[in-house]
Amino acid sequence: MASILFLSLITGLFTGSPGTAKAASAEETRFLQLYAQLKDPANGYFSAEGIPYHAVETLMSEAPDYGHMTTSEAYSYWMWLEVLYGHHTGDWSKLETAWDNMEKYIIPVNEGDGKQEQPTMSYYNANSPATYASEYAQPDQYPSQLSGKYTAGKDPLDSELKASYGNNQTYLMHWLVDVDNWYGFGNLLNPTHTAAYVNTFQRGEQESVWEAVPHPSQDDKSFGKTGEGFMSLFTKESNAPAAQWRYTNATDADARAVQAMYWAQELGYNNSVYLNKAKKMGDYLRYGMYDKYFQKVGSAADGTPEAGTGKDSNQYLLAWYTAWGGGLGSTGNWAWRIGASHAHQGYQNVVAAYALSNPDGGLVPASATAGQDWSNSLKRQLEFYTWLQSAEGAIAGGATNSYDGAYKAYPAGTSTFYGMAYDDAPVYHDPPSNNWFGMQAWSVERVAELYYILAASGDTTSENFQMAKQVVKNWVDWSTDYVFAGSRPVTDAEGYYLDSQGNRILGGDNPQVATVAVPGEFWIPGNVEWQGKPDTWTGFASSDGNSNLKSVTKSPSQDTGVLGSYIKALTFFAAGTEAENGSYTALGGKAQQLAKSLLDTAWGYNDGVGIATKESRGDYARYFTKEVYFPSGWTGTFGQGNTIPGTATVPSDPAKGGNGVYASYTDIRPDIVNDPDWQYLLNKYNSSYNTATKQWENGAPEFTYHRFWSQVDMATAYAEYDRLINNSSGPVEPVAPKAPSKPAVVAGDGVVQLSWNNVTAADNYTVKRATVSGGPYSDVSVVTQATYSDTSVVNGTTYFYVVSAANKVGTSPNSPEVSAKPAAVPEPPVGDLIVQYRTNDTNPGDAQFRPQLRIVNSGDTSVALKDVKLRYYYTIDGEKAQQFNVDYAAIGSGNVQGTFVKLTPSVTEADYYVEISFTAGAGSLAPGASTGEIQLRINKTDWSNYNEIGDYSYEPAKTSFTDWARVPLYLNGTLVWGLEP
């Protein structure tokens, strides 16, 4: 099946006239082959609900503790995969399918099925976001008392987000989903879904996956301790914990999804429905910039934090998480929200910040201050990288606004960044969070993208450009000294690189690593260790290279996912040097050649399921160790039917600050012993692991994993190299463009307006028209932009359009057909009553529409509102029962009524209208007076989606009250304002 799917993908790349067709490059071919492997059901990357698993294999423990979990990270990579598939094939539908699945299964909102997954968020009080609880160094010191020791500052975003979107239900991904309900908790708030929201890490910087207790994110106390659920493991209060829902967002994942949508738009995608969703995600992602309890940034240096009153609690960096929650049940009329105080370099995303702040980025969100916030963040992130760059070029960990997670006073001599304290390993210490080389490659790859974006746009002088260039140039110069294709570096038993004399390489410029020729192998760094600290930040102009901050590169690795990110960093850097200078610099050329060698070498590791290497997992001894802490007396039920912590526990270590017991991974999750790989691991442990020396004397267990994100990183590395290198330098035979996707069409008075997605390699487009569906079509015009206004039309005639793309090689097939019927706009009646309209509904593809109306009496006599009716025209987009809601009305919500009327036959831009009328209680409208604001909300009873684009009465550009003739008004049954469609 994989070969059939691959054949169907690759045959679409042979286009143009005979003699001018060209097969795809090796990199494009390999991208599409990996894409086919990922999508082949036999390979097992996706669940029955279409959700990407963290990995094909199940016995694994890293951030997710089971392979068939999924993460927001996996979803964000899925977006990236489909963007580049859309670019290479012209098929953008897969991107929209991926976003729909993300919205359905990992963004906990009502996605149109009527299930409220943030049911009490409306009770949130932005002036009192959450109650303070300290973080601690060891899991044994939990639960943490909800003490309120420090009063939370004010949340400055909530009001403007509600103004922009009509509510404050957070449009972000929860980071962890139990895809197959392996834990057994189920999805409490949406039981039609198998996939369930869950969480693990909750107990401080030392809590690794081996020490965490998995628990449901929707906790009605059915599981966990009787009467307490799982909450009492993490926080304690004077009363028993209330039933509650709570979600945690990993900011880097949502930023990556926005980053992917930026590239989609750059590469020709123009569906505003999904681009607006990305903008909305970026709008809410700003919560990840705020201190955990909204304390003023830098105010806690002396141990006395000060509650923020607005943007003064904004770090303008992407912190590790943001979280929000609320109550369940009849007494659940409360909600809370927190940010995070710790910012890690590996989570920053300058491409997302650029896209969300710069009009050229195309994704500036709807909220009033969002664009400026992201503009500030873009500069702050680039300063952050510059501040953290070691003398060698690697990027150190990050900074915190809450020292030790408890707003402790900074130790003397602490280096600071805008008042935040330097931390070489923010957030977690087991293992240290910034030792893994993947944090380098993930993060700096985005800086390389920005360097390319700015250089390609002609911006080569701004401070932002200078910082991006300096960071990525120094980083590439450092990293390429430790990366090899076709040879293996020489190291000692502790993983230190050695030179030709056998000496350890402990940093410095231009190290000469000894190697052994091994054709077909690749090696990249596995870890980086840190010494010293950066200088306190005083600005880019005064930064001098951090001579007191050193990095030691260690432990060569064959991590294929990190390899993919690393290749993309090299590729964007090389392309950036060409964009800036007209040709590759010496370092840019070295980066391009190394990227090519690594791509060619990596392909030899493709086993038919993906590109993967064998991994030695010495840490898997921890499956069998007792280290999961439970306080004394705590006992409860896990979702797999077992009692936790169970009877096979050992006493906890008093030195770690707790009084309780330790259980093991398998004590908590007994179903893991049924995994097909469990017996292999158990046998290896029994035959090889020495519990006294804690060594694998006969070798550690080895596993080959096909992680979804890792495969996407490799696939997109091939795609980006093809896009940026193959198509920008050297003689590349051109190919004919692909067909434009289905155009969007709007009919007006004597005009039809068309637009379509840009097509890669198209020089121009031919617009063709017919008066019969299916043609024959006549050429109307040849244009160079992806839009056209046809004014050579006759009102009342239906026209059918297709569009083809062309370049010097050939012409594409026609796009799918669309039709439109232009019509004359009648003169509206002249009356004394005027309807004004606005909308804050910037998502025209969700499950509700929200017109806001008011009526103004410009005459000299009063009008009884009970004699007035309005009509709002729209398309239902799927016949279902509907509900009329009044969210607010100055004249009283109970005085406003709505009736749904189906148009038979339907008309252009409408097949329904909702008729708004008023009771006698609404009173009269005096001369010169207004009804005041009337906020309406219409939804289908099954919460399926509308598509407001093209609806007669909808106009997303009208965000302030404006006279609007497309909402007609009737007085005693006579049309006195506006126009019917």
CSV table of N, CA and C in Angstrom, one decimal, residues 833-967:
chain,number,residue,atom,x,y,z
A,833,LEU,N,-35.3,55.3,10.5
A,833,LEU,CA,-34.6,54.3,11.4
A,833,LEU,C,-33.4,53.7,10.6
A,834,ILE,N,-32.3,53.7,11.3
A,834,ILE,CA,-31.0,53.2,10.7
A,834,ILE,C,-30.5,52.0,11.5
A,835,VAL,N,-30.1,51.0,10.8
A,835,VAL,CA,-29.5,49.8,11.5
A,835,VAL,C,-28.0,50.0,11.4
A,836,GLN,N,-27.3,49.9,12.5
A,836,GLN,CA,-25.8,49.9,12.6
A,836,GLN,C,-25.4,48.5,13.0
A,837,TYR,N,-24.2,48.1,12.5
A,837,TYR,CA,-23.7,46.7,12.6
A,837,TYR,C,-22.2,46.7,12.9
A,838,ARG,N,-21.8,45.8,13.7
A,838,ARG,CA,-20.4,45.5,13.9
A,838,ARG,C,-20.2,44.0,14.2
A,839,THR,N,-19.0,43.5,14.1
A,839,THR,CA,-18.8,42.1,14.6
A,839,THR,C,-17.4,42.0,15.2
A,840,ASN,N,-17.2,41.2,16.2
A,840,ASN,CA,-15.9,40.8,16.7
A,840,ASN,C,-15.6,39.4,16.4
A,841,ASP,N,-16.5,38.8,15.5
A,841,ASP,CA,-16.4,37.4,15.1
A,841,ASP,C,-15.3,37.2,14.0
A,842,THR,N,-14.1,37.1,14.4
A,842,THR,CA,-13.0,37.0,13.4
A,842,THR,C,-12.8,35.6,12.9
A,843,ASN,N,-13.6,34.6,13.4
A,843,ASN,CA,-13.5,33.2,13.0
A,843,ASN,C,-14.7,32.8,12.3
A,844,PRO,N,-14.8,33.0,10.9
A,844,PRO,CA,-16.0,32.8,10.2
A,844,PRO,C,-16.3,31.3,10.0
A,845,GLY,N,-15.5,30.4,10.5
A,845,GLY,CA,-15.7,29.0,10.3
A,845,GLY,C,-16.0,28.2,11.5
A,846,ASP,N,-16.4,28.8,12.6
A,846,ASP,CA,-16.7,28.1,13.8
A,846,ASP,C,-18.2,27.8,14.0
A,847,ALA,N,-18.6,27.4,15.2
A,847,ALA,CA,-19.9,26.8,15.4
A,847,ALA,C,-20.9,27.9,15.7
A,848,GLN,N,-20.6,29.1,15.6
A,848,GLN,CA,-21.6,30.2,16.0
A,848,GLN,C,-21.3,31.4,15.2
A,849,PHE,N,-22.3,32.3,15.0
A,849,PHE,CA,-22.0,33.6,14.5
A,849,PHE,C,-22.6,34.7,15.4
A,850,ARG,N,-22.0,35.8,15.5
A,850,ARG,CA,-22.3,36.8,16.6
A,850,ARG,C,-22.4,38.2,16.1
A,851,PRO,N,-23.5,38.5,15.4
A,851,PRO,CA,-23.7,39.9,14.9
A,851,PRO,C,-24.0,40.8,16.1
A,852,GLN,N,-23.5,42.0,16.1
A,852,GLN,CA,-23.9,43.0,17.1
A,852,GLN,C,-24.6,44.2,16.4
A,853,LEU,N,-25.7,44.6,16.8
A,853,LEU,CA,-26.6,45.5,16.1
A,853,LEU,C,-27.0,46.6,17.1
A,854,ARG,N,-27.4,47.8,16.5
A,854,ARG,CA,-28.2,48.8,17.2
A,854,ARG,C,-29.0,49.6,16.2
A,855,ILE,N,-30.1,50.1,16.7
A,855,ILE,CA,-31.0,50.9,15.9
A,855,ILE,C,-30.9,52.3,16.3
A,856,VAL,N,-30.8,53.3,15.4
A,856,VAL,CA,-30.8,54.7,15.6
A,856,VAL,C,-32.0,55.4,15.0
A,857,ASN,N,-32.7,56.2,15.8
A,857,ASN,CA,-33.8,56.9,15.3
A,857,ASN,C,-33.4,58.3,14.9
A,858,SER,N,-33.3,58.5,13.6
A,858,SER,CA,-32.8,59.9,13.1
A,858,SER,C,-34.0,60.8,12.8
A,859,GLY,N,-35.2,60.3,13.1
A,859,GLY,CA,-36.4,61.1,12.8
A,859,GLY,C,-36.8,62.0,14.0
A,860,ASP,N,-38.0,62.5,13.9
A,860,ASP,CA,-38.5,63.5,14.9
A,860,ASP,C,-39.7,63.0,15.7
A,861,THR,N,-40.0,61.7,15.6
A,861,THR,CA,-41.1,61.1,16.3
A,861,THR,C,-40.6,59.8,17.0
A,862,SER,N,-41.1,59.4,18.1
A,862,SER,CA,-40.8,58.2,18.8
A,862,SER,C,-41.4,57.0,18.0
A,863,VAL,N,-40.7,55.8,18.1
A,863,VAL,CA,-41.1,54.6,17.4
A,863,VAL,C,-41.2,53.5,18.5
A,864,ALA,N,-42.3,52.8,18.6
A,864,ALA,CA,-42.5,51.7,19.5
A,864,ALA,C,-41.7,50.5,18.9
A,865,LEU,N,-40.7,50.0,19.7
A,865,LEU,CA,-39.9,48.9,19.2
A,865,LEU,C,-40.6,47.6,18.9
A,866,LYS,N,-41.8,47.4,19.6
A,866,LYS,CA,-42.6,46.2,19.3
A,866,LYS,C,-43.1,46.2,17.9
A,867,ASP,N,-43.0,47.3,17.1
A,867,ASP,CA,-43.5,47.4,15.7
A,867,ASP,C,-42.3,47.2,14.8
A,868,VAL,N,-41.1,47.0,15.3
A,868,VAL,CA,-39.9,46.9,14.5
A,868,VAL,C,-39.4,45.5,14.4
A,869,LYS,N,-38.9,45.1,13.2
A,869,LYS,CA,-38.3,43.8,13.0
A,869,LYS,C,-37.0,44.0,12.1
A,870,LEU,N,-36.0,43.2,12.4
A,870,LEU,CA,-34.8,43.2,11.6
A,870,LEU,C,-34.6,41.8,11.0
A,871,ARG,N,-33.8,41.8,9.9
A,871,ARG,CA,-33.5,40.5,9.3
A,871,ARG,C,-32.0,40.4,9.0
A,872,TYR,N,-31.4,39.3,9.6
A,872,TYR,CA,-30.0,39.0,9.3
A,872,TYR,C,-29.9,37.8,8.4
A,873,TYR,N,-29.3,37.9,7.2
A,873,TYR,CA,-29.3,36.9,6.2
A,873,TYR,C,-28.0,36.1,6.2
A,874,TYR,N,-28.1,34.8,6.0
A,874,TYR,CA,-26.9,34.0,6.1
A,874,TYR,C,-27.1,32.6,5.4
A,875,THR,N,-26.1,31.8,5.3
A,875,THR,CA,-26.2,30.4,4.8
A,875,THR,C,-26.1,29.5,6.0
A,876,ILE,N,-26.9,28.5,6.1
A,876,ILE,CA,-26.9,27.6,7.2
A,876,ILE,C,-25.8,26.6,7.2
A,877,ASP,N,-25.3,26.2,6.0
A,877,ASP,CA,-24.2,25.3,5.8
A,877,ASP,C,-24.4,24.0,6.5
A,878,GLY,N,-25.5,23.4,6.1
A,878,GLY,CA,-25.9,22.1,6.7
A,878,GLY,C,-27.2,22.2,7.5
A,879,GLU,N,-28.3,21.7,7.0
A,879,GLU,CA,-29.6,21.9,7.7
A,879,GLU,C,-29.7,21.2,9.0
A,880,LYS,N,-29.8,22.0,10.1
A,880,LYS,CA,-29.9,21.6,11.5
A,880,LYS,C,-30.8,22.6,12.2
A,881,ALA,N,-31.3,22.1,13.3
A,881,ALA,CA,-32.1,23.0,14.2
A,881,ALA,C,-31.1,24.0,14.8
A,882,GLN,N,-31.6,25.2,15.1
A,882,GLN,CA,-30.8,26.3,15.5
A,882,GLN,C,-31.3,26.9,16.8
A,883,GLN,N,-30.4,27.7,17.4
A,883,GLN,CA,-30.7,28.3,18.7
A,883,GLN,C,-30.4,29.8,18.6
A,884,PHE,N,-31.2,30.7,19.1
A,884,PHE,CA,-31.0,32.1,19.1
A,884,PHE,C,-30.7,32.5,20.6
A,885,ASN,N,-29.6,33.3,20.7
A,885,ASN,CA,-29.2,33.7,22.0
A,885,ASN,C,-28.9,35.2,22.0
A,886,VAL,N,-29.2,35.9,23.1
A,886,VAL,CA,-28.9,37.3,23.3
A,886,VAL,C,-27.9,37.3,24.4
A,887,ASP,N,-26.7,37.6,24.1
A,887,ASP,CA,-25.6,37.7,25.1
A,887,ASP,C,-25.7,39.0,25.9
A,888,TYR,N,-26.2,40.0,25.3
A,888,TYR,CA,-26.3,41.3,26.0
A,888,TYR,C,-27.2,42.2,25.1
A,889,ALA,N,-28.1,43.0,25.8
A,889,ALA,CA,-28.8,44.0,25.1
A,889,ALA,C,-29.1,45.2,26.1
A,890,ALA,N,-28.8,46.4,25.7
A,890,ALA,CA,-28.9,47.5,26.6
A,890,ALA,C,-30.4,47.7,27.0
A,891,ILE,N,-31.3,47.3,26.1
A,891,ILE,CA,-32.7,47.4,26.3
A,891,ILE,C,-33.3,46.2,27.1
A,892,GLY,N,-32.4,45.3,27.5
A,892,GLY,CA,-32.8,44.1,28.2
A,892,GLY,C,-32.8,42.9,27.3
A,893,SER,N,-32.0,41.9,27.6
A,893,SER,CA,-31.9,40.7,26.8
A,893,SER,C,-33.3,40.0,26.6
A,894,GLY,N,-34.1,40.0,27.7
A,894,GLY,CA,-35.4,39.3,27.6
A,894,GLY,C,-36.4,40.0,26.7
A,895,ASN,N,-36.1,41.3,26.2
A,895,ASN,CA,-36.9,42.0,25.3
A,895,ASN,C,-36.6,41.8,23.9
A,896,VAL,N,-35.6,41.0,23.6
A,896,VAL,CA,-35.2,40.7,22.2
A,896,VAL,C,-35.5,39.2,21.9
A,897,GLN,N,-36.1,39.0,20.8
A,897,GLN,CA,-36.6,37.7,20.3
A,897,GLN,C,-36.0,37.4,18.9
A,898,GLY,N,-35.9,36.1,18.6
A,898,GLY,CA,-35.4,35.7,17.3
A,898,GLY,C,-36.2,34.5,16.7
A,899,THR,N,-36.5,34.6,15.4
A,899,THR,CA,-37.2,33.5,14.7
A,899,THR,C,-36.4,33.2,13.5
A,900,PHE,N,-36.2,31.9,13.2
A,900,PHE,CA,-35.5,31.4,12.0
A,900,PHE,C,-36.4,31.2,10.8
A,901,VAL,N,-36.1,31.7,9.7
A,901,VAL,CA,-36.9,31.6,8.5
A,901,VAL,C,-36.0,31.1,7.4
A,902,LYS,N,-36.5,30.0,6.8
A,902,LYS,CA,-35.8,29.4,5.6
A,902,LYS,C,-36.3,30.0,4.3
A,903,LEU,N,-35.3,30.4,3.5
A,903,LEU,CA,-35.7,31.0,2.2
A,903,LEU,C,-35.9,30.0,1.1
A,904,THR,N,-37.1,30.0,0.5
A,904,THR,CA,-37.4,29.0,-0.5
A,904,THR,C,-38.0,29.8,-1.7
A,905,PRO,N,-37.2,29.8,-2.8
A,905,PRO,CA,-35.8,29.2,-3.0
A,905,PRO,C,-34.8,30.1,-2.3
A,906,SER,N,-33.6,29.5,-2.1
A,906,SER,CA,-32.5,30.3,-1.6
A,906,SER,C,-32.0,31.3,-2.6
A,907,VAL,N,-31.3,32.3,-2.1
A,907,VAL,CA,-30.8,33.4,-3.0
A,907,VAL,C,-29.2,33.4,-2.8
A,908,THR,N,-28.6,34.1,-3.7
A,908,THR,CA,-27.1,34.3,-3.6
A,908,THR,C,-26.8,34.8,-2.2
A,909,GLU,N,-25.9,34.2,-1.5
A,909,GLU,CA,-25.4,34.6,-0.2
A,909,GLU,C,-26.3,34.3,0.9
A,910,ALA,N,-27.5,33.7,0.7
A,910,ALA,CA,-28.3,33.4,1.9
A,910,ALA,C,-29.3,32.3,1.5
A,911,ASP,N,-29.6,31.4,2.5
A,911,ASP,CA,-30.7,30.5,2.4
A,911,ASP,C,-31.5,30.5,3.7
A,912,TYR,N,-31.2,31.4,4.6
A,912,TYR,CA,-31.9,31.6,5.9
A,912,TYR,C,-31.8,33.0,6.3
A,913,TYR,N,-32.8,33.5,7.1
A,913,TYR,CA,-32.5,34.7,7.8
A,913,TYR,C,-33.1,34.5,9.2
A,914,VAL,N,-32.5,35.2,10.2
A,914,VAL,CA,-33.0,35.2,11.5
A,914,VAL,C,-33.7,36.6,11.7
A,915,GLU,N,-35.0,36.5,12.0
A,915,GLU,CA,-35.8,37.8,12.2
A,915,GLU,C,-35.8,38.2,13.7
A,916,ILE,N,-35.3,39.4,13.9
A,916,ILE,CA,-35.1,39.9,15.3
A,916,ILE,C,-36.3,40.8,15.6
A,917,SER,N,-37.0,40.5,16.6
A,917,SER,CA,-38.2,41.4,17.0
A,917,SER,C,-38.0,41.7,18.5
A,918,PHE,N,-39.0,42.6,18.9
A,918,PHE,CA,-38.9,43.1,20.3
A,918,PHE,C,-40.2,43.1,21.0
A,919,THR,N,-40.2,42.8,22.3
A,919,THR,CA,-41.4,42.8,23.1
A,919,THR,C,-41.8,44.2,23.5
A,920,ALA,N,-43.0,44.4,24.0
A,920,ALA,CA,-43.5,45.7,24.4
A,920,ALA,C,-42.6,46.2,25.5
A,921,GLY,N,-41.9,45.3,26.3
A,921,GLY,CA,-41.0,45.8,27.3
A,921,GLY,C,-39.8,46.5,26.9
A,922,ALA,N,-39.5,46.5,25.6
A,922,ALA,CA,-38.4,47.2,25.0
A,922,ALA,C,-38.7,48.7,25.0
A,923,GLY,N,-39.9,49.1,25.0
A,923,GLY,CA,-40.3,50.5,25.1
A,923,GLY,C,-40.2,51.1,23.7
A,924,SER,N,-40.0,52.4,23.7
A,924,SER,CA,-40.0,53.2,22.5
A,924,SER,C,-38.6,53.8,22.3
A,925,LEU,N,-38.3,54.1,21.0
A,925,LEU,CA,-37.1,54.7,20.6
A,925,LEU,C,-37.3,56.2,20.3
A,926,ALA,N,-36.8,57.0,21.2
A,926,ALA,CA,-37.1,58.5,21.0
A,926,ALA,C,-36.3,59.1,19.9
A,927,PRO,N,-36.7,60.2,19.4
A,927,PRO,CA,-35.9,60.9,18.3
A,927,PRO,C,-34.4,61.1,18.7
A,928,GLY,N,-33.5,60.8,17.9
A,928,GLY,CA,-32.1,60.9,18.2
A,928,GLY,C,-31.5,59.9,19.1
A,929,ALA,N,-32.3,58.9,19.5
A,929,ALA,CA,-31.9,57.9,20.5
A,929,ALA,C,-31.4,56.7,19.7
A,930,SER,N,-30.7,55.8,20.5
A,930,SER,CA,-30.3,54.5,20.0
A,930,SER,C,-30.7,53.4,21.0
A,931,THR,N,-31.0,52.3,20.4
A,931,THR,CA,-31.3,51.1,21.3
A,931,THR,C,-30.1,50.7,22.2
A,932,GLY,N,-28.9,51.2,21.8
A,932,GLY,CA,-27.8,50.6,22.5
A,932,GLY,C,-27.4,49.3,21.9
A,933,GLU,N,-26.4,48.7,22.4
A,933,GLU,CA,-25.8,47.5,21.8
A,933,GLU,C,-26.7,46.3,22.0
A,934,ILE,N,-26.9,45.5,21.0
A,934,ILE,CA,-27.6,44.2,21.0
A,934,ILE,C,-26.6,43.2,20.5
A,935,GLN,N,-26.1,42.3,21.4
A,935,GLN,CA,-25.2,41.3,21.1
A,935,GLN,C,-25.9,39.9,20.9
A,936,LEU,N,-25.9,39.4,19.7
A,936,LEU,CA,-26.6,38.2,19.3
A,936,LEU,C,-25.6,37.0,19.1
A,937,ARG,N,-26.1,35.8,19.3
A,937,ARG,CA,-25.2,34.6,19.1
A,937,ARG,C,-26.2,33.5,18.6
A,938,ILE,N,-25.8,33.0,17.4
A,938,ILE,CA,-26.7,31.9,16.8
A,938,ILE,C,-25.8,30.7,16.6
A,939,ASN,N,-26.3,29.5,17.0
A,939,ASN,CA,-25.6,28.3,16.8
A,939,ASN,C,-26.6,27.2,16.4
A,940,LYS,N,-26.1,26.1,15.9
A,940,LYS,CA,-26.9,24.9,15.6
A,940,LYS,C,-27.0,24.1,16.9
A,941,THR,N,-28.0,23.3,17.1
A,941,THR,CA,-28.2,22.5,18.3
A,941,THR,C,-27.1,21.4,18.4
A,942,ASP,N,-26.6,21.0,17.3
A,942,ASP,CA,-25.5,20.0,17.3
A,942,ASP,C,-24.2,20.6,17.3
A,943,TRP,N,-24.1,21.9,17.3
A,943,TRP,CA,-22.8,22.7,17.3
A,943,TRP,C,-21.9,22.4,16.1
A,944,SER,N,-22.5,22.1,15.0
A,944,SER,CA,-21.7,21.9,13.8
A,944,SER,C,-21.4,23.4,13.3
A,945,ASN,N,-20.4,23.4,12.4
A,945,ASN,CA,-19.9,24.7,12.0
A,945,ASN,C,-20.7,25.4,10.9
A,946,TYR,N,-20.7,26.8,11.0
A,946,TYR,CA,-21.1,27.6,9.9
A,946,TYR,C,-19.9,28.0,9.0
A,947,ASN,N,-20.1,28.5,7.8
A,947,ASN,CA,-19.1,29.2,7.1
A,947,ASN,C,-19.7,30.5,6.7
A,948,GLU,N,-19.3,31.6,7.4
A,948,GLU,CA,-19.8,32.9,7.2
A,948,GLU,C,-19.3,33.6,6.0
A,949,ILE,N,-18.2,33.1,5.4
A,949,ILE,CA,-17.6,33.8,4.3
A,949,ILE,C,-18.6,33.8,3.2
A,950,GLY,N,-18.9,35.0,2.7
A,950,GLY,CA,-19.9,35.2,1.6
A,950,GLY,C,-21.3,35.3,2.1
A,951,ASP,N,-21.6,35.2,3.4
A,951,ASP,CA,-22.9,35.4,3.9
A,951,ASP,C,-23.4,36.9,3.7
A,952,TYR,N,-24.6,37.0,3.3
A,952,TYR,CA,-25.1,38.4,2.9
A,952,TYR,C,-24.9,39.4,3.9
A,953,SER,N,-25.3,39.1,5.2
A,953,SER,CA,-25.2,40.2,6.2
A,953,SER,C,-23.9,40.3,7.0
A,954,TYR,N,-23.0,39.4,6.7
A,954,TYR,CA,-21.7,39.3,7.5
A,954,TYR,C,-20.7,40.2,6.8
A,955,GLU,N,-20.0,40.9,7.6
A,955,GLU,CA,-18.8,41.7,7.1
A,955,GLU,C,-17.8,41.8,8.2
A,956,PRO,N,-16.7,41.0,8.1
A,956,PRO,CA,-15.7,40.9,9.2
A,956,PRO,C,-14.9,42.2,9.3
A,957,ALA,N,-14.9,43.1,8.3
A,957,ALA,CA,-14.1,44.3,8.4
A,957,ALA,C,-14.8,45.3,9.3
A,958,LYS,N,-16.1,45.2,9.5
A,958,LYS,CA,-16.8,46.2,10.3
A,958,LYS,C,-16.7,45.8,11.8
A,959,THR,N,-15.7,46.3,12.4
A,959,THR,CA,-15.4,46.0,13.8
A,959,THR,C,-15.8,47.2,14.7
A,960,SER,N,-16.4,48.3,14.2
A,960,SER,CA,-17.0,49.3,14.9
A,960,SER,C,-18.4,49.6,14.3
A,961,PHE,N,-19.3,50.1,15.0
A,961,PHE,CA,-20.7,50.3,14.5
A,961,PHE,C,-20.7,51.2,13.3
A,962,THR,N,-21.3,50.7,12.3
A,962,THR,CA,-21.4,51.4,11.0
A,962,THR,C,-22.8,51.1,10.4
A,963,ASP,N,-23.3,52.1,9.7
A,963,ASP,CA,-24.6,51.9,9.0
A,963,ASP,C,-24.5,50.7,8.1
A,964,TRP,N,-25.4,49.8,8.1
A,964,TRP,CA,-25.3,48.6,7.3
A,964,TRP,C,-26.6,48.2,6.7
A,965,ALA,N,-26.7,48.4,5.4
A,965,ALA,CA,-27.9,48.2,4.6
A,965,ALA,C,-28.2,46.7,4.5
A,966,ARG,N,-27.3,45.9,4.7
A,966,ARG,CA,-27.5,44.4,4.5
A,966,ARG,C,-28.2,43.8,5.7
A,967,VAL,N,-28.6,44.6,6.7
A,967,VAL,CA,-29.6,44.1,7.7
A,967,VAL,C,-30.8,45.0,7.6
